[in-house]
Amino acid sequence: MNIGDVLPPLEIPLTRSLIVATAIASRDYQDVHHDPALAQERGSPDIFMNILTTNGLVDRFVTSWAGPTAVVKRIRIRLGAPNHPGDTMTLTGSVSAIDDRRVTVDVVGTNQVGVHVSGLVEVEL
Amino acid sequence: MSAYDDRLAAFVGRPLVALRPAADPVNVPMIRHWVEAMGDTNPRYLGASPVAPASMMQAWTMRGFGAPVVAGGFDELVALLAEGGYTSVVATDSDFEFVREVVPGDHVSVEEVVEAISPEKATGLGAGRFVTTLKTYCDAAGSVVATQRWRTLRFQPVASSPVEPVETPRPRPAVNLDNAFWFEAAREHRLVVQRCLACKTLRHPPGPACPECQSFDWDTVEASGRGTLYSFVVAHHPRHPAFDYPLLIAVVELDEGTRLITNLTGVTADALSIGMPLEVEWLDADPELTLPVFRPVATLEH
């Protein structure tokens, strides 16, 4: 493994089912994550993905590359363009630091509006 | 620093959410729901000695559906921010650091403390303040298993525009019993002129009595719609959103002899000359308002 190694990109179709199922699986019952009418009332064009799910997908993206022995030590994300149903988010990443067993992966997730998430994940191999 | 800033600053270091245990200990069924929904097939999560996905930490301590809001520092801070006009919220950053993995049987608790509240910043969403808190997740023994630095922007929403921008309607004419007939005819695209029944004098604008013979009896005649430019002004300012500028405002003398104030269309100011022939055109400004406007008579091309 070397700095600059690129992870296989992960395309995630943002179905309405995914956005709702992941919100409920994370016990996040805020209406903007499952009720389109109430989401619109609050000024959003549609429901959108919750933050716990963004963390979960970034986690999945990196650990599926790092393998089942990897232990996640840090997930730092900055949020941008919301993930709405019908869009696709593509996660890309590359190794930005290696310190003994600890590997840092820079991650960006983009949808058709722009950058949904950017940040880093540190795993211990 | 204003008194308001001082009140906000008083929250720094204060627990927003007192140490609160998760409803349930870490357990396989909830892990299963999570990894199924996330599409995560990592064998560590549902294997012989399962661990919970690191990113699931926050989920253990979520309040759940329809949970009553517990009064406390969090609600006080939200109310104070709302007082400053910061009524909307968007999360901007989450920074998890994991001390150890949690496994089924671990019982996680969370506490949230305010770390910082920024001065007001101009953002794309509106003026707002960034609120940074630190959530500390502990196990049943009180040992820290993870921390999560959490930043939200509390902002003053920019006045939201209606979904379909409504055009400013043209100012309403002052319609009354004496002139309603004229606007009603206009709605039918008929240009009428009031006529005294006693002396047959035409008059405009409409009025209850004949200025010549003072008779109150009247009827109308239909105008030809032809006339000439008697006078005009070009309005540049002040602007009203219902009109296009420069706005041509004219006095048109009808062939019948009366004059009316109207707008000119299909022509620019530099092409106008007093006495030029004009003809009526109907402006259906909106469902309730139709008005006559005038345009130059089309010259026949030979």
XYZ file of C-alpha atoms in Angstrom:
427
model
C 0.000 0.000 0.000
C 1.245 3.424 -0.895
C 0.182 7.011 -0.482
C -1.836 7.944 -3.523
C -3.400 4.502 -3.928
C -6.890 4.954 -5.302
C -9.884 3.052 -3.944
C -12.346 1.445 -6.351
C -15.141 4.011 -6.708
C -18.525 3.105 -5.238
C -21.698 4.226 -6.991
C -24.729 4.349 -4.765
C -28.113 4.792 -6.458
C -30.040 7.089 -4.130
C -33.420 5.424 -4.225
C -36.233 6.700 -2.066
C -36.224 3.287 -0.376
C -32.535 3.584 0.503
C -32.961 7.046 2.005
C -35.947 5.974 4.102
C -34.607 2.532 5.099
C -31.250 3.890 6.232
C -32.869 6.732 8.194
C -35.072 4.267 10.051
C -32.218 1.781 10.574
C -30.297 4.604 12.229
C -33.337 5.453 14.424
C -33.575 8.886 12.836
C -37.272 9.607 12.520
C -37.017 13.267 11.490
C -39.774 13.780 8.945
C -37.447 15.354 6.349
C -35.905 11.908 5.863
C -39.134 10.054 5.043
C -42.076 12.408 4.409
C -41.847 14.309 1.086
C -44.737 16.679 1.869
C -43.271 17.746 5.196
C -39.793 18.003 3.662
C -41.226 20.427 1.104
C -43.014 22.370 3.810
C -39.637 22.873 5.452
C -38.164 24.280 2.236
C -36.535 21.196 0.727
C -37.526 19.912 -2.733
C -37.827 16.342 -1.444
C -36.676 14.073 1.379
C -32.918 13.820 1.811
C -30.396 11.416 3.300
C -29.600 11.792 6.996
C -26.108 12.328 8.314
C -25.828 9.008 10.115
C -26.281 7.307 6.763
C -23.597 9.419 5.120
C -21.273 8.280 7.917
C -22.411 4.693 7.388
C -21.811 4.752 3.637
C -18.396 6.371 3.974
C -17.567 3.695 6.578
C -18.741 0.947 4.202
C -16.795 2.436 1.283
C -13.483 2.427 3.130
C -13.834 -0.800 5.134
C -14.951 -2.780 2.094
C -11.636 -1.777 0.557
C -9.521 -2.127 3.723
C -10.906 -5.586 4.502
C -12.560 -7.186 7.525
C -9.475 -6.906 9.750
C -9.529 -3.101 9.577
C -10.684 -1.217 12.651
C -12.146 2.249 12.070
C -10.521 4.866 14.297
C -11.872 8.074 12.840
C -14.569 9.300 10.423
C -14.473 13.015 9.768
C -16.964 14.390 7.265
C -18.084 17.752 5.979
C -21.523 17.898 4.461
C -22.550 19.742 1.324
C -25.172 19.168 -1.365
C -28.028 17.023 -0.048
C -28.671 13.506 -1.336
C -32.188 13.459 -2.806
C -34.043 10.478 -4.295
C -33.337 9.773 -7.943
C -29.742 10.942 -7.772
C -26.591 8.826 -7.606
C -23.723 9.387 -5.215
C -20.290 8.292 -6.315
C -17.735 7.803 -3.558
C -14.085 8.130 -4.492
C -11.042 7.966 -2.263
C -7.302 7.690 -2.068
C -4.714 6.957 0.581
C -3.369 10.228 1.947
C -1.260 9.075 4.902
C 0.267 5.897 6.284
C 1.557 5.860 9.844
C 2.610 2.375 10.878
C -0.675 0.421 10.979
C -2.862 3.498 10.655
C -3.969 4.443 7.147
C -5.795 7.635 6.265
C -8.119 7.669 3.281
C -9.439 10.935 1.859
C -13.004 10.498 0.665
C -15.298 12.550 -1.554
C -18.910 11.704 -2.411
C -20.475 13.612 -5.282
C -23.999 13.679 -6.639
C -25.343 15.554 -9.632
C -25.674 18.759 -7.581
C -22.118 18.750 -6.300
C -20.098 17.462 -3.388
C -22.351 15.765 -0.857
C -19.579 14.770 1.499
C -15.849 15.235 1.831
C -13.616 14.049 4.595
C -11.370 11.295 5.767
C -11.460 7.894 7.388
C -8.636 6.503 9.458
C -8.406 2.752 9.789
C -6.009 0.537 11.684
C -4.957 -2.493 9.712
C -19.696 42.118 22.644
C -23.430 42.552 22.929
C -25.539 41.274 25.775
C -26.860 38.702 23.365
C -23.346 37.441 22.645
C -22.750 37.166 26.380
C -25.855 35.056 26.807
C -24.711 32.759 24.002
C -21.200 32.585 25.439
C -22.662 31.421 28.728
C -23.590 28.141 27.027
C -19.993 27.285 26.204
C -18.869 24.435 28.419
C -22.428 23.640 29.418
C -23.884 20.188 28.845
C -26.635 20.443 26.250
C -27.685 16.889 26.816
C -26.990 15.329 30.186
C -25.534 11.840 30.133
C -28.282 9.700 28.651
C -28.145 5.939 28.223
C -29.207 4.311 24.972
C -32.625 2.671 25.031
C -31.049 -0.707 24.344
C -27.618 -2.244 24.679
C -25.688 -2.889 21.500
C -27.442 -5.815 19.852
C -27.348 -7.939 16.723
C -30.890 -7.193 15.447
C -30.181 -3.464 15.236
C -26.801 -4.136 13.641
C -28.569 -6.338 11.106
C -31.062 -3.578 10.220
C -28.175 -1.151 9.823
C -25.922 -3.257 7.605
C -28.866 -4.396 5.462
C -29.961 -0.817 4.839
C -26.389 0.406 4.253
C -25.652 -2.508 1.934
C -22.612 -3.316 4.069
C -21.514 -6.950 3.732
C -18.465 -6.798 6.001
C -18.489 -10.226 7.750
C -17.361 -8.750 11.087
C -20.755 -7.292 11.811
C -22.853 -10.462 11.762
C -20.255 -13.175 12.279
C -19.480 -15.442 15.231
C -18.206 -12.646 17.491
C -19.856 -9.582 15.986
C -18.809 -5.958 16.436
C -20.991 -2.983 15.680
C -20.060 -0.806 12.681
C -18.102 2.181 13.987
C -20.329 4.644 12.151
C -23.359 3.210 13.957
C -22.288 4.781 17.278
C -24.730 7.676 17.102
C -27.608 5.358 16.232
C -27.446 3.563 19.588
C -28.324 6.728 21.447
C -30.966 8.185 19.123
C -34.145 9.097 20.929
C -36.409 7.096 18.652
C -39.803 7.710 17.142
C -42.113 10.145 18.893
C -39.824 10.419 21.915
C -40.797 13.305 24.177
C -38.405 16.234 24.033
C -36.734 16.540 27.416
C -36.391 20.112 28.599
C -32.784 21.056 29.129
C -29.832 23.023 27.879
C -30.398 22.005 24.298
C -33.884 23.498 24.137
C -32.717 26.612 25.960
C -29.950 27.142 23.433
C -32.289 26.544 20.496
C -34.717 29.083 21.964
C -31.951 31.642 22.498
C -30.719 31.191 18.931
C -34.282 31.555 17.645
C -34.520 34.805 19.602
C -31.577 36.040 17.511
C -33.429 35.030 14.344
C -31.374 31.858 13.835
C -34.360 29.613 13.349
C -33.042 27.180 10.741
C -30.445 24.507 11.217
C -28.163 22.471 9.019
C -25.426 20.110 10.158
C -22.095 20.877 8.526
C -19.471 18.650 10.129
C -19.169 15.437 12.070
C -15.835 14.207 13.362
C -15.891 10.799 15.044
C -12.902 9.384 16.881
C -13.268 5.839 18.094
C -11.455 4.627 21.186
C -12.684 1.066 20.913
C -15.226 -0.959 18.998
C -18.479 -1.727 20.755
C -19.937 -5.221 20.797
C -23.310 -6.720 21.655
C -23.930 -6.267 25.352
C -22.163 -2.897 25.596
C -24.511 -0.248 26.922
C -23.634 3.121 25.453
C -24.496 6.505 26.960
C -23.995 9.922 25.420
C -23.400 13.399 26.778
C -23.204 16.566 24.670
C -21.342 19.709 25.692
C -21.083 23.033 23.849
C -17.541 23.781 22.741
C -17.974 26.990 20.801
C -20.541 29.344 19.298
C -19.134 31.480 16.509
C -19.796 35.160 15.882
C -22.345 35.756 13.138
C -21.036 34.711 9.714
C -22.423 35.398 6.268
C -23.131 32.042 4.602
C -24.775 30.917 1.416
C -27.861 30.001 3.409
C -28.080 33.270 5.298
C -26.415 34.930 8.264
C -25.719 32.373 10.933
C -23.650 31.081 13.799
C -21.757 27.842 13.898
C -22.399 25.820 17.039
C -19.762 23.223 17.831
C -20.519 20.570 20.388
C -18.705 17.489 21.602
C -20.659 14.303 22.095
C -18.927 11.813 24.328
C -20.009 8.192 24.135
C -19.268 6.022 27.189
C -19.768 2.374 28.016
C -21.535 1.040 31.107
C -18.347 1.405 33.137
C -18.090 5.078 32.206
C -15.092 4.611 29.897
C -15.106 6.673 26.738
C -15.666 4.555 23.613
C -15.948 7.403 21.104
C -16.174 11.164 20.746
C -18.004 13.077 18.063
C -17.359 16.719 17.367
C -20.508 18.036 15.785
C -20.957 21.337 14.053
C -24.246 22.815 12.982
C -25.039 26.121 11.368
C -27.963 27.912 12.968
C -29.019 30.523 10.457
C -31.559 33.178 9.583
C -33.234 31.787 6.491
C -33.101 34.193 3.579
C -36.685 35.222 2.849
C -37.827 32.289 0.796
C -39.265 33.047 -2.586
C -42.624 31.476 -3.437
C -42.396 28.284 -5.472
C -43.864 30.058 -8.482
C -42.863 33.692 -8.531
C -46.030 35.736 -8.638
C -45.747 38.705 -10.926
C -46.726 41.976 -9.412
C -50.167 42.781 -10.784
C -50.864 46.066 -12.465
C -52.276 48.627 -10.073
C -56.079 48.364 -9.873
C -58.155 51.190 -11.317
C -60.515 52.861 -8.851
C -63.751 51.411 -10.147
C -67.021 52.886 -8.842
C -70.683 53.035 -9.797
C -70.053 55.887 -12.237
C -67.226 54.303 -14.227
C -67.750 50.543 -13.844
C -69.493 50.348 -17.247
C -66.339 51.513 -18.990
C -64.079 48.844 -17.407
C -66.742 46.179 -17.950
C -66.837 47.036 -21.660
C -63.036 46.931 -21.747
C -63.138 43.370 -20.415
C -65.168 42.539 -23.520
C -62.594 44.383 -25.659
C -65.043 47.161 -26.416
C -63.880 50.770 -26.226
C -66.905 52.850 -25.299
C -67.523 56.542 -24.795
C -70.153 57.950 -22.486
C -72.818 60.074 -24.197
C -75.308 62.532 -22.699
C -78.835 61.487 -23.586
C -80.072 65.053 -23.357
C -77.531 66.950 -25.498
C -75.668 64.032 -27.139
C -72.281 65.363 -25.984
C -69.584 62.655 -25.625
C -67.466 62.733 -22.477
C -64.487 60.987 -20.948
C -63.470 60.147 -18.285
C -66.840 58.794 -17.167
C -68.887 60.838 -14.740
C -72.407 61.008 -13.388
C -73.449 64.291 -15.000
C -73.000 65.957 -18.372
C -70.484 68.831 -18.080
C -72.422 70.681 -20.847
C -76.021 70.403 -19.736
C -75.795 68.730 -16.294
C -78.121 65.924 -17.285
C -77.756 62.705 -15.367
C -79.077 60.644 -18.251
C -76.534 58.908 -20.377
C -75.763 55.948 -22.564
C -72.646 54.860 -24.458
C -71.450 54.648 -28.025
C -68.801 52.256 -29.231
C -65.664 53.989 -30.411
C -63.938 53.083 -33.658
C -60.683 52.462 -31.785
C -58.867 54.949 -33.973
C -57.290 58.179 -32.837
C -54.207 60.341 -32.865
C -51.408 61.037 -30.428
C -52.336 64.210 -28.565
C -49.517 64.216 -26.014
C -47.139 61.822 -24.283
C -44.505 61.440 -21.578
C -41.818 58.803 -21.157
C -41.571 57.505 -17.607
C -38.206 56.169 -16.427
C -38.490 56.553 -12.672
C -39.774 55.638 -10.221
C -40.310 52.121 -11.446
C -43.273 49.947 -10.570
C -42.673 46.207 -11.070
C -45.872 45.749 -13.082
C -44.644 47.906 -15.957
C -41.916 47.689 -18.565
C -39.646 50.712 -18.886
C -39.257 53.151 -20.482
C -43.003 53.424 -20.110
C -44.876 55.411 -22.760
C -47.842 57.259 -21.295
C -50.032 59.047 -23.821
C -53.085 61.174 -24.179
C -54.876 59.850 -27.242
C -57.561 61.814 -28.963
C -60.145 59.441 -30.374
C -61.692 60.035 -33.753
C -64.939 60.543 -31.795
C -63.337 63.592 -30.131
C -62.784 62.532 -26.540
C -59.334 61.949 -25.107
C -58.101 59.240 -22.812
C -54.906 58.489 -20.932
C -53.363 55.211 -21.957
C -50.100 53.451 -22.697
C -48.464 53.046 -26.095
C -47.226 49.695 -27.320
C -45.318 48.433 -30.358
C -43.351 51.657 -30.619
C -40.389 53.359 -28.976
C -40.238 56.925 -27.752
C -37.972 58.123 -30.569
C -40.550 57.059 -33.166
C -43.385 59.078 -31.647
C -44.727 62.288 -33.121
C -47.678 64.358 -32.048
C -50.668 63.737 -34.275
C -49.545 60.309 -35.465
C -52.428 57.914 -36.126
C -53.000 55.225 -33.501
C -55.335 52.306 -33.039
C -56.522 50.449 -30.001
C -55.136 47.153 -28.857
C -56.335 45.224 -25.846
C -54.089 44.466 -22.936
C -55.377 41.549 -20.864
C -53.189 42.395 -17.896
C -54.560 39.640 -15.651
C -57.825 37.716 -15.234
C -59.525 40.717 -13.618
C -58.130 43.566 -15.658
C -58.269 44.447 -19.326
C -57.238 47.881 -20.534
C -57.011 49.578 -23.908
C -53.531 50.524 -25.100
C -52.641 52.123 -28.424
C -50.174 51.335 -31.155
C -49.233 53.188 -34.355
C -51.497 52.358 -37.274
C -49.733 49.889 -39.533
C -48.813 51.627 -42.774
C -49.725 49.701 -45.887
C -46.747 48.598 -47.855
C -46.985 49.095 -51.590
